CSV table of C-alpha atoms in Angstrom, one decimal:
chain,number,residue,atom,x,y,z
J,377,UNK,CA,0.0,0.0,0.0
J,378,UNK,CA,2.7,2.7,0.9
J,379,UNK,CA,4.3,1.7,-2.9
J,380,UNK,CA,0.8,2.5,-4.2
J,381,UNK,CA,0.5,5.7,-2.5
J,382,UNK,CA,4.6,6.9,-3.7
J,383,UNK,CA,4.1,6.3,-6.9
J,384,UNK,CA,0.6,8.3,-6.8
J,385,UNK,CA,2.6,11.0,-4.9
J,386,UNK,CA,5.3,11.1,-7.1
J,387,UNK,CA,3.5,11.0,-10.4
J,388,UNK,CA,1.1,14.0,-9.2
J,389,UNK,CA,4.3,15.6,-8.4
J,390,UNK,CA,5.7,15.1,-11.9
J,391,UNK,CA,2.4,16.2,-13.2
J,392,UNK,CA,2.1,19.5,-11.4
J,393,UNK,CA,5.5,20.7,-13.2
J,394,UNK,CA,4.3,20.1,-16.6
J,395,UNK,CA,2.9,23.3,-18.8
J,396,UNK,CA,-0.1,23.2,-20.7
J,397,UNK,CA,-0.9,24.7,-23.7
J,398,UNK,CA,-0.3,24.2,-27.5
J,399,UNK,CA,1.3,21.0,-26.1
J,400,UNK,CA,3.6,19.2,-23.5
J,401,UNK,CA,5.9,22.0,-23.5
J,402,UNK,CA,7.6,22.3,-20.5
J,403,UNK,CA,8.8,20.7,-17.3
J,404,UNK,CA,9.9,21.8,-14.0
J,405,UNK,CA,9.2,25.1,-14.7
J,406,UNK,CA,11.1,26.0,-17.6
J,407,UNK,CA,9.1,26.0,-21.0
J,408,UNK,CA,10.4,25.5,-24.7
J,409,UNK,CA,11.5,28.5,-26.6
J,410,UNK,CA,11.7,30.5,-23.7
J,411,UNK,CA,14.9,32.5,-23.6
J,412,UNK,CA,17.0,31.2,-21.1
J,413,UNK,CA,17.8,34.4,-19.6
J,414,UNK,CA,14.2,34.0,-18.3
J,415,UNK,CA,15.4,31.7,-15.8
J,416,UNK,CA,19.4,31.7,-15.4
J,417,UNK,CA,21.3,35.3,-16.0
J,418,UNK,CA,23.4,35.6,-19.3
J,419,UNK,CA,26.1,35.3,-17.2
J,420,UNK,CA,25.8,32.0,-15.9
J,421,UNK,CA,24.8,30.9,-19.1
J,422,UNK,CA,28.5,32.1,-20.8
J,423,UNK,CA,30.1,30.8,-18.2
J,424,UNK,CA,28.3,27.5,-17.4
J,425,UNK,CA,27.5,26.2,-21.5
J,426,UNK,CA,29.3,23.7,-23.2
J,427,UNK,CA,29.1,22.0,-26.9
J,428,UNK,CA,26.4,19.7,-27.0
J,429,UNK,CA,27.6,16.1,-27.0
J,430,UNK,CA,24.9,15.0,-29.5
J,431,UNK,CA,24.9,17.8,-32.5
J,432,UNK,CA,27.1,19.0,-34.9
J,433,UNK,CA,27.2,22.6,-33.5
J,434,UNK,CA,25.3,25.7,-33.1
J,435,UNK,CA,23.7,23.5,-29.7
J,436,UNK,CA,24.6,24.0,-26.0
J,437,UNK,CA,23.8,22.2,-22.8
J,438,UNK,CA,24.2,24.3,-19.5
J,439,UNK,CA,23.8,22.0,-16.2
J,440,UNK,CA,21.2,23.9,-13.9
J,441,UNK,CA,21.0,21.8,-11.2
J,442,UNK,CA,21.8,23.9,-8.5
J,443,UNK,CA,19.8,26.9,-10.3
J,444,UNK,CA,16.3,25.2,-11.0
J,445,UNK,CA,13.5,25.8,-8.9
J,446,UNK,CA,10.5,23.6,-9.5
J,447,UNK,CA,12.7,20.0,-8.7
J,448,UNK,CA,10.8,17.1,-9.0
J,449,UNK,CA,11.1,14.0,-7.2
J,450,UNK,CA,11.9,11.8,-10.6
J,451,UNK,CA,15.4,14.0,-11.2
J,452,UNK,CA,18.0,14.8,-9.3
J,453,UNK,CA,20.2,16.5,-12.4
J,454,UNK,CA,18.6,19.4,-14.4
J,455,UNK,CA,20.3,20.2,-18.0
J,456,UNK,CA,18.8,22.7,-21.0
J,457,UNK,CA,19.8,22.8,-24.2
J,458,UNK,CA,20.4,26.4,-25.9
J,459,UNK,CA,21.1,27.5,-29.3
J,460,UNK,CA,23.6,30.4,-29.8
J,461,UNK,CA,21.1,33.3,-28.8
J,462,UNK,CA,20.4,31.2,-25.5
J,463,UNK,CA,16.9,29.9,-26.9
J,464,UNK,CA,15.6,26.3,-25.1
J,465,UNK,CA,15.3,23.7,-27.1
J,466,UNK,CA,15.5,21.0,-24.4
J,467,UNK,CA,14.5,20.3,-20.7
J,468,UNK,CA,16.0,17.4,-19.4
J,469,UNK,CA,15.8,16.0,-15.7
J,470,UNK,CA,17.5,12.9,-15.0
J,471,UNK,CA,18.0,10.3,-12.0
J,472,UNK,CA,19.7,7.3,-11.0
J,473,UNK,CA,17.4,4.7,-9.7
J,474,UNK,CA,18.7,1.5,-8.5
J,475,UNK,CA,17.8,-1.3,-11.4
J,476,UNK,CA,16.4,-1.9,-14.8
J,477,UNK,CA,13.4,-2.8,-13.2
J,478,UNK,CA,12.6,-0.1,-10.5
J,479,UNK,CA,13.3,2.2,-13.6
J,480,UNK,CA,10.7,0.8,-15.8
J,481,UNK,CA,8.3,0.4,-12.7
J,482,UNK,CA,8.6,4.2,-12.3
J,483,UNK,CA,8.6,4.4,-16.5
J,484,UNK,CA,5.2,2.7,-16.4
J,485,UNK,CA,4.1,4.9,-14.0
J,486,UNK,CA,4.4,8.2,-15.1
J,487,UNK,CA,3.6,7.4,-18.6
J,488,UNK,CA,0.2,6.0,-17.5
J,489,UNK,CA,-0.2,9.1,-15.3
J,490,UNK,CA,0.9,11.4,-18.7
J,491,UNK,CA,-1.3,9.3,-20.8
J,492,UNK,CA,-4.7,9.9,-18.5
J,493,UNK,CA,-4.1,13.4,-17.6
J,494,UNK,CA,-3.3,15.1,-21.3
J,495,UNK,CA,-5.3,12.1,-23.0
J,496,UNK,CA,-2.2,11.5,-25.3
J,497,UNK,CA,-0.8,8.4,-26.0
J,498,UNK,CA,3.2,7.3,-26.0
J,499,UNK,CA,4.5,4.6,-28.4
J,500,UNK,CA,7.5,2.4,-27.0
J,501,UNK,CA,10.8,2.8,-28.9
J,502,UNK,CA,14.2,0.1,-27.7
J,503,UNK,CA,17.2,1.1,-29.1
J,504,UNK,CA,20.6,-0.5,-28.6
J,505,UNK,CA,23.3,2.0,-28.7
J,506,UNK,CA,27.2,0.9,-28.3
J,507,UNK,CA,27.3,2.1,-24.7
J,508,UNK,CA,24.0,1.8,-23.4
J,509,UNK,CA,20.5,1.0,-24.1
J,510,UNK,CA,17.2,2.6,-23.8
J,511,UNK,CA,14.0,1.8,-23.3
J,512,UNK,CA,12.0,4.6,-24.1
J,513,UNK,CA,8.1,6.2,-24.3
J,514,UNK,CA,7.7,9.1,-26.6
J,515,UNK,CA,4.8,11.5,-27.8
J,516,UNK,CA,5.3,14.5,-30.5
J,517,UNK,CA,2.6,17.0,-29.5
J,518,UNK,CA,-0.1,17.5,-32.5
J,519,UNK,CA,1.7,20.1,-34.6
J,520,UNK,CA,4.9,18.2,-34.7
J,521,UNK,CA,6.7,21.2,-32.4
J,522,UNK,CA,7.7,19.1,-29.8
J,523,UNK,CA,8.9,15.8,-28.3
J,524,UNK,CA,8.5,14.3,-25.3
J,525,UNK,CA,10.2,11.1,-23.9
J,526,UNK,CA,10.3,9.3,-20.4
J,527,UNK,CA,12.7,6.7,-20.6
J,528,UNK,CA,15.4,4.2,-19.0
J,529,UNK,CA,18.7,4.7,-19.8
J,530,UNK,CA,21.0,0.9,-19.0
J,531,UNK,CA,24.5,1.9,-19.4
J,532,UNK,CA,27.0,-1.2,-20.2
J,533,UNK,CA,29.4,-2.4,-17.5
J,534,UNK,CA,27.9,-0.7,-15.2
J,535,UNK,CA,25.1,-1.0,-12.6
J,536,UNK,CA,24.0,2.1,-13.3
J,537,UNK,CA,20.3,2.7,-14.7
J,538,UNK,CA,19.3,6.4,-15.5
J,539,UNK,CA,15.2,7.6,-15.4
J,540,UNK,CA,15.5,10.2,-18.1
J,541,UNK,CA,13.0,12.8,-18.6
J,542,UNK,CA,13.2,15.7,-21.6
J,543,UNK,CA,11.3,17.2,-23.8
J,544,UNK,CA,12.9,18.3,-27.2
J,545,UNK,CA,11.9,20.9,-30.1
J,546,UNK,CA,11.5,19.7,-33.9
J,547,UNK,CA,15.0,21.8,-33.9
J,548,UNK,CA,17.3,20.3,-31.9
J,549,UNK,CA,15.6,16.4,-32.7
J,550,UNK,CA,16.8,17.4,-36.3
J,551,UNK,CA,20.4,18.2,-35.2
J,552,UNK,CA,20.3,15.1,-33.0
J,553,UNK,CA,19.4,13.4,-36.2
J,554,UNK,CA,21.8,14.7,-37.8
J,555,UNK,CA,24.5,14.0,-35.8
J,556,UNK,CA,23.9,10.1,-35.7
J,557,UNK,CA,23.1,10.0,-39.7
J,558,UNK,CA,26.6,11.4,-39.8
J,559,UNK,CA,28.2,8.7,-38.5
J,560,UNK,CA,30.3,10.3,-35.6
């Protein structure tokens, strides 16, 4: 019974940090396409930003851990992703969780809670990659804007499971595409 009650607790928590509008656009405060100067000054951001790991260029992710203020109980690390006038393109919020299987407990969870609240639906995506492997729920909003993803990240070697929660815009999925298509 007190499982059943965290997991209620926890996904109403999630929930509550999500924005509504044209879309799922938005979590733990911080909303897509905002300026990040909204929410971090311009001089954390130039001091704090570094190449994004995952495009070819023109992308930046700036750790905000420390700076975010809506924290939710399902991250523990906070990252955006800027473009070169400091625009969001992607909210992440990420945490370590013990096993494969508490992670996709808590996976199932939230999606179900997602899927009810918004009345959307997610479609499951697996995907070995050479260093990890993830198990992953997606939705694109109805205009194709933006992505959203809860997912499990299993990292080889390693007893180390990541719960990884982001949303993405059409933009910086294309450079991620990109990126991968290229081969590097």
């Amino acid at each position: 019974m007190k499982k059943l009650f965290v997991t209620i607790f926890l996904s109403s928590v999630l929930l509550s940090s999500v924005s509504y509008g044209a879309g799922l656009n938005g979590f733990f405060g911080i909303t897509l396409n905002d300026n990040a100067e909204d929410y971090v000054s311009s001089t954390f951001i130039e001091s704090n930003k570094g190449k994004h790991r995952e495009t070819l260029d023109g992308y930046f992710y700036l750790i905000i851990t420390d700076e975010i203020e809506n924290k939710s109980p399902y991250a523990t690390y906070y990252e955006i992703v800027v473009d070169s006038n400091n625009i969001i393109h992607s909210i992440i919020g990420t945490s370590e969780l013990l096993n494969l299987d508490v992670c996709k407990a808590v996976l199932e969870s939230v999606i179900d809670s997602l899927e009810e609240r918004h009345q959307i639906e997610f479609e499951y995506f697996e995907q070995p990659y050479p260093e990890f492997k993830i198990y992953s729920y997606f939705h694109y909003n109805n205009n194709l804007e933006n992505y959203l993803a809860v997912q499990c990240n299993e990292v080889y070697g390693e007893s180390k499971v990541n719960l990884q929660i982001y949303t993405n815009t059409f933009e910086i999925g294309g450079a991620i595409d990109e990126f991968y298509d290229s081969g590097l």
